[in-house]
DNA sequence: TCGCTATATTGCAATATTACGATATACTTA
DNA sequence: TAAGTATATCGTAATATTGCAATATAGCGA
């Protein structure tokens, strides 16, 4: 008990749910929104922008990177992060499929 | 420590992340996919379909309902669940906004 | 009413997540 | 090389999530 029973679900389902899970935290949504509106990517700006400690932000960035939602490229002493639109499109495609397949006589 | 610091984020961000979080579990994705492909809605079919105990499925259904992702209508002794396309569109809109606002010179 | 079926709730053990201080790593510049 | 800046990792306490047995609730037909 206590553990998610990932073994019993398909890889596709597990991949999708991991991707959604990565979006499922306010700090990570805030990071994504900041990445969206900034001219330049970022780095330590997030630490100034968000009311969270640096290790906490670093941890959330890591999770977003592991999920493939953001990419980071080293630029001297700092790291420039940006959104990975391909991953975002995967979720988009899933949500779109829910809409098109829907049976209109249901409920 | 240990608690998500929701207070420091806007309501919009918290709402969005809660919605994503509800999608962030393989059992809930499986329920959503099943709801998508079934002619009729469901009820106890999920218990037969998924390798999880009835209370566990009931709990996941509750979370999906709380998030507004599914709706249930009582039909005699059973309950007919279906997807709420409006909520799904909210996520869709967010993901779409990420794509359109993106700065192409970044990273 | 009694038993049956469908679903929800409770309680709890196992595990995962969150946040952060302390510390490590690594590049840069004086 | 030493000091400074940027970021990552470790360790850990607090809290949340997951899964399920046991049990409760509720409609239905005999």
CSV table of C-alpha atoms (C1' of nucleotides) in Angstrom, one decimal:
chain,number,residue,atom,x,y,z
A,1,UNK,CA,0.0,0.0,0.0
A,2,UNK,CA,0.9,3.6,-0.4
A,3,UNK,CA,2.6,3.3,-3.7
A,4,UNK,CA,1.0,4.1,-7.0
A,5,UNK,CA,0.4,0.8,-8.9
A,6,UNK,CA,2.1,2.0,-12.1
A,7,UNK,CA,2.9,-1.6,-13.1
A,8,UNK,CA,-0.8,-2.4,-13.9
A,9,UNK,CA,-1.1,0.5,-16.4
A,10,UNK,CA,0.2,0.9,-19.9
A,11,UNK,CA,3.4,2.8,-20.6
A,12,UNK,CA,1.3,5.4,-22.5
A,13,UNK,CA,-0.9,6.0,-19.5
A,14,UNK,CA,2.0,6.3,-17.1
A,15,UNK,CA,3.8,8.7,-19.4
A,16,UNK,CA,0.7,10.9,-19.8
A,17,UNK,CA,0.0,11.0,-16.1
A,18,UNK,CA,3.7,11.8,-15.2
A,19,UNK,CA,3.5,14.7,-17.6
A,20,UNK,CA,0.3,16.0,-16.0
A,21,UNK,CA,1.8,15.5,-12.6
A,22,UNK,CA,4.7,17.7,-13.5
A,23,UNK,CA,2.2,20.5,-14.2
A,24,UNK,CA,0.4,19.8,-10.9
A,25,UNK,CA,2.1,22.2,-8.6
A,26,UNK,CA,1.5,25.9,-8.3
A,27,UNK,CA,5.3,26.7,-8.2
A,28,UNK,CA,5.8,24.8,-11.4
A,29,UNK,CA,2.9,26.6,-13.1
A,30,UNK,CA,4.3,29.9,-11.9
A,31,UNK,CA,7.7,28.9,-13.4
A,32,UNK,CA,6.1,28.0,-16.7
A,33,UNK,CA,4.1,31.2,-16.8
A,34,UNK,CA,7.2,33.2,-16.1
A,35,UNK,CA,9.1,31.4,-18.8
A,36,UNK,CA,6.3,32.2,-21.2
A,37,UNK,CA,6.3,36.0,-20.6
A,38,UNK,CA,10.0,36.6,-20.2
A,39,UNK,CA,11.9,38.0,-23.2
A,40,UNK,CA,15.1,36.2,-22.2
A,41,UNK,CA,14.9,32.7,-20.6
A,42,UNK,CA,16.0,32.8,-17.0
A,43,UNK,CA,18.2,31.5,-14.2
A,44,UNK,CA,18.3,33.2,-10.9
A,45,UNK,CA,15.5,35.5,-11.8
A,46,UNK,CA,13.0,32.9,-10.6
A,47,UNK,CA,14.6,33.0,-7.2
A,48,UNK,CA,13.9,36.8,-7.1
A,49,UNK,CA,10.5,36.4,-8.6
A,50,UNK,CA,9.0,33.6,-6.6
A,51,UNK,CA,8.7,33.5,-2.7
A,52,UNK,CA,10.5,30.2,-2.5
A,53,UNK,CA,14.1,29.3,-1.5
A,54,UNK,CA,16.7,28.6,-4.1
A,55,UNK,CA,16.9,24.9,-3.5
A,56,UNK,CA,13.2,24.6,-3.8
A,57,UNK,CA,13.1,26.3,-7.1
A,58,UNK,CA,16.1,24.3,-8.3
A,59,UNK,CA,14.2,21.1,-7.4
A,60,UNK,CA,11.0,22.2,-9.3
A,61,UNK,CA,13.1,23.1,-12.3
A,62,UNK,CA,14.7,19.6,-12.2
A,63,UNK,CA,11.3,18.0,-12.1
A,64,UNK,CA,10.1,20.1,-15.1
A,65,UNK,CA,13.3,19.2,-16.9
A,66,UNK,CA,12.9,15.5,-16.1
A,67,UNK,CA,9.4,15.6,-17.5
A,68,UNK,CA,10.7,17.2,-20.6
A,69,UNK,CA,8.6,20.3,-20.2
A,70,UNK,CA,11.6,22.6,-20.1
A,71,UNK,CA,15.1,22.5,-21.5
A,72,UNK,CA,18.2,24.2,-20.1
A,73,UNK,CA,21.2,25.3,-21.9
A,74,UNK,CA,24.3,26.4,-20.1
A,75,UNK,CA,25.4,29.9,-20.7
A,76,UNK,CA,28.5,30.8,-18.8
A,77,UNK,CA,27.9,30.6,-15.1
A,78,UNK,CA,24.1,30.6,-15.5
A,79,UNK,CA,21.6,28.3,-17.2
A,80,UNK,CA,19.0,29.4,-19.7
A,81,UNK,CA,15.7,27.5,-19.4
A,82,UNK,CA,12.9,27.5,-21.9
A,83,UNK,CA,9.7,25.6,-22.7
A,84,UNK,CA,9.7,22.5,-24.8
A,85,UNK,CA,6.7,23.0,-27.0
A,86,UNK,CA,6.8,19.4,-28.3
A,87,UNK,CA,6.0,18.0,-24.9
A,88,UNK,CA,3.3,20.5,-24.3
A,89,UNK,CA,1.8,19.4,-27.6
A,90,UNK,CA,1.5,15.8,-26.3
A,91,UNK,CA,-0.8,16.9,-23.6
A,92,UNK,CA,-2.7,19.1,-26.0
A,93,UNK,CA,-3.2,16.2,-28.3
A,94,UNK,CA,-4.6,14.1,-25.5
A,95,UNK,CA,-7.0,16.7,-24.3
A,96,UNK,CA,-8.1,17.3,-27.9
A,97,UNK,CA,-8.8,13.6,-28.3
A,98,UNK,CA,-11.1,13.7,-25.3
A,99,UNK,CA,-13.2,16.4,-27.0
A,100,UNK,CA,-13.5,14.9,-30.4
A,101,UNK,CA,-14.4,11.3,-29.3
A,102,UNK,CA,-17.0,12.4,-26.9
A,103,UNK,CA,-20.5,10.9,-27.2
A,104,UNK,CA,-23.0,13.7,-27.1
A,105,UNK,CA,-25.9,11.6,-25.8
A,106,UNK,CA,-24.0,10.8,-22.6
A,107,UNK,CA,-25.3,12.2,-19.3
B,1,UNK,CA,7.7,22.5,5.8
B,2,UNK,CA,6.1,19.7,3.8
B,3,UNK,CA,3.1,21.6,2.7
B,4,UNK,CA,2.7,23.2,-0.7
B,5,UNK,CA,2.8,27.0,-0.2
B,6,UNK,CA,-0.4,27.7,-2.0
B,7,UNK,CA,-0.9,31.0,-0.2
B,8,UNK,CA,1.9,32.7,-2.0
B,9,UNK,CA,0.4,32.0,-5.5
B,10,UNK,CA,-2.5,33.5,-7.3
B,11,UNK,CA,-5.9,31.8,-7.3
B,12,UNK,CA,-5.6,31.3,-11.0
B,13,UNK,CA,-2.3,29.4,-10.6
B,14,UNK,CA,-3.6,27.3,-7.8
B,15,UNK,CA,-6.7,26.4,-9.8
B,16,UNK,CA,-4.7,25.4,-12.8
B,17,UNK,CA,-2.3,23.3,-10.9
B,18,UNK,CA,-5.1,21.5,-9.1
B,19,UNK,CA,-6.7,20.7,-12.4
B,20,UNK,CA,-3.4,19.3,-13.7
B,21,UNK,CA,-2.8,17.4,-10.5
B,22,UNK,CA,-6.2,15.6,-10.9
B,23,UNK,CA,-4.9,14.3,-14.3
B,24,UNK,CA,-1.6,13.3,-12.7
B,25,UNK,CA,-2.3,9.7,-11.7
B,26,UNK,CA,-2.4,6.7,-14.0
B,27,UNK,CA,-5.6,5.3,-12.6
B,28,UNK,CA,-7.4,8.6,-13.3
B,29,UNK,CA,-6.0,8.8,-16.8
B,30,UNK,CA,-7.3,5.2,-17.3
B,31,UNK,CA,-10.7,6.2,-16.0
B,32,UNK,CA,-10.8,9.2,-18.3
B,33,UNK,CA,-9.8,7.1,-21.3
B,34,UNK,CA,-12.4,4.5,-20.4
B,35,UNK,CA,-15.0,7.2,-20.2
B,36,UNK,CA,-14.0,8.4,-23.6
B,37,UNK,CA,-14.3,5.1,-25.4
B,38,UNK,CA,-17.5,3.8,-23.8
B,39,UNK,CA,-20.8,4.1,-25.5
B,40,UNK,CA,-22.6,4.4,-22.3
B,41,UNK,CA,-21.1,6.2,-19.4
B,42,UNK,CA,-20.2,3.8,-16.5
B,43,UNK,CA,-20.4,2.8,-12.9
B,44,UNK,CA,-19.2,-0.6,-11.7
B,45,UNK,CA,-17.7,-1.3,-15.1
B,46,UNK,CA,-14.5,0.4,-14.0
B,47,UNK,CA,-14.1,-2.0,-11.1
B,48,UNK,CA,-14.2,-4.8,-13.6
B,49,UNK,CA,-12.0,-3.0,-16.0
B,50,UNK,CA,-9.2,-1.7,-13.8
B,51,UNK,CA,-7.0,-3.8,-11.4
B,52,UNK,CA,-7.9,-1.7,-8.4
B,53,UNK,CA,-10.2,-2.3,-5.5
B,54,UNK,CA,-13.6,-0.7,-5.5
B,55,UNK,CA,-12.9,1.9,-2.7
B,56,UNK,CA,-9.7,3.0,-4.6
B,57,UNK,CA,-11.7,3.6,-7.8
B,58,UNK,CA,-14.4,5.4,-5.9
B,59,UNK,CA,-11.8,7.6,-4.4
B,60,UNK,CA,-10.3,8.5,-7.7
B,61,UNK,CA,-13.7,9.2,-9.1
B,62,UNK,CA,-14.3,11.6,-6.3
B,63,UNK,CA,-11.1,13.4,-7.0
B,64,UNK,CA,-12.0,13.8,-10.6
B,65,UNK,CA,-15.5,15.0,-9.7
B,66,UNK,CA,-14.1,17.5,-7.2
B,67,UNK,CA,-11.8,18.8,-9.9
B,68,UNK,CA,-14.8,19.2,-12.2
B,69,UNK,CA,-13.3,16.9,-14.8
B,70,UNK,CA,-16.2,14.4,-14.7
B,71,UNK,CA,-19.9,14.7,-13.8
B,72,UNK,CA,-22.1,12.0,-12.3
B,73,UNK,CA,-25.8,11.6,-12.6
B,74,UNK,CA,-27.7,9.2,-10.5
B,75,UNK,CA,-29.6,6.6,-12.4
B,76,UNK,CA,-31.4,4.2,-10.1
B,77,UNK,CA,-28.9,2.3,-8.0
B,78,UNK,CA,-25.9,3.2,-10.1
B,79,UNK,CA,-24.2,6.4,-11.2
B,80,UNK,CA,-23.5,7.5,-14.7
B,81,UNK,CA,-20.3,9.4,-15.0
B,82,UNK,CA,-19.2,11.4,-18.0
B,83,UNK,CA,-16.5,13.9,-19.0
B,84,UNK,CA,-17.0,17.6,-18.4
B,85,UNK,CA,-15.6,19.1,-21.6
B,86,UNK,CA,-15.6,22.7,-20.3
B,87,UNK,CA,-13.0,21.9,-17.6
B,88,UNK,CA,-10.9,20.1,-20.2
B,89,UNK,CA,-11.1,23.2,-22.4
B,90,UNK,CA,-9.6,25.3,-19.5
B,91,UNK,CA,-6.4,23.2,-19.6
B,92,UNK,CA,-6.4,23.3,-23.4
B,93,UNK,CA,-6.6,27.0,-23.4
B,94,UNK,CA,-3.7,27.3,-21.0
B,95,UNK,CA,-1.5,24.9,-23.0
B,96,UNK,CA,-2.4,26.8,-26.2
B,97,UNK,CA,-1.4,30.1,-24.7
B,98,UNK,CA,2.1,28.6,-24.0
B,99,UNK,CA,2.5,27.8,-27.6
B,100,UNK,CA,1.4,31.2,-29.0
B,101,UNK,CA,3.3,33.4,-26.7
B,102,UNK,CA,6.6,31.7,-27.1
B,103,UNK,CA,9.6,33.6,-28.1
B,104,UNK,CA,11.3,31.8,-31.0
B,105,UNK,CA,14.8,33.2,-30.2
B,106,UNK,CA,15.0,31.6,-26.8
B,107,UNK,CA,17.4,28.7,-26.2
C,1,DT,C1',-39.0,-6.2,5.4
C,2,DC,C1',-35.0,-8.9,3.6
C,3,DG,C1',-31.4,-9.6,0.8
C,4,DC,C1',-29.0,-7.9,-3.2
C,5,DT,C1',-26.4,-4.7,-5.8
C,6,DA,C1',-24.0,-0.2,-6.4
C,7,DT,C1',-21.3,3.2,-4.4
C,8,DA,C1',-19.3,6.0,-0.6
C,9,DT,C1',-16.8,6.6,3.7
C,10,DT,C1',-13.6,5.5,7.4
C,11,DG,C1',-9.3,4.3,9.2
C,12,DC,C1',-4.8,3.3,8.6
C,13,DA,C1',-0.2,1.6,6.9
C,14,DA,C1',3.1,2.4,3.3
C,15,DT,C1',5.1,5.6,0.4
C,16,DA,C1',5.8,10.1,-2.0
C,17,DT,C1',6.1,15.1,-2.1
C,18,DT,C1',7.4,19.6,-0.4
C,19,DA,C1',10.4,23.0,1.5
C,20,DC,C1',14.7,24.4,3.0
C,21,DG,C1',19.3,24.8,5.7
C,22,DA,C1',23.7,23.3,4.9
C,23,DT,C1',26.8,22.3,1.7
C,24,DA,C1',28.9,21.1,-2.8
C,25,DT,C1',30.1,22.1,-7.5
C,26,DA,C1',31.5,25.1,-11.1
C,27,DC,C1',32.5,29.1,-13.8
C,28,DT,C1',34.3,34.0,-13.6
C,29,DT,C1',36.9,37.7,-12.5
C,30,DA,C1',40.1,40.3,-9.8
D,1,DT,C1',44.7,31.5,-6.6
D,2,DA,C1',41.0,33.7,-3.8
D,3,DA,C1',36.5,35.5,-3.7
D,4,DG,C1',32.1,36.0,-5.7
D,5,DT,C1',28.1,34.4,-8.3
D,6,DA,C1',25.0,30.7,-10.1
D,7,DT,C1',23.1,26.4,-9.5
D,8,DA,C1',22.7,21.6,-7.7
D,9,DT,C1',22.6,18.1,-4.2
D,10,DC,C1',22.0,16.1,0.5
D,11,DG,C1',19.5,15.3,4.5
D,12,DT,C1',15.5,15.7,6.9
D,13,DA,C1',11.1,17.2,9.1
D,14,DA,C1',6.3,18.1,7.9
D,15,DT,C1',2.6,16.8,5.2
D,16,DA,C1',0.1,14.6,1.3
D,17,DT,C1',-1.2,10.7,-1.5
D,18,DT,C1',-2.2,5.9,-2.4
D,19,DG,C1',-4.5,1.6,-1.8
D,20,DC,C1',-7.5,-1.3,0.6
D,21,DA,C1',-10.2,-3.9,4.3
D,22,DA,C1',-14.0,-3.1,6.8
D,23,DT,C1',-18.1,-0.9,7.0
D,24,DA,C1',-21.8,2.4,5.9
D,25,DT,C1',-25.5,4.1,2.9
D,26,DA,C1',-29.0,3.7,-0.5
D,27,DG,C1',-32.1,2.0,-4.1
D,28,DC,C1',-34.5,-2.3,-5.9
D,29,DG,C1',-37.1,-6.4,-6.3
D,30,DA,C1',-39.2,-10.5,-4.0
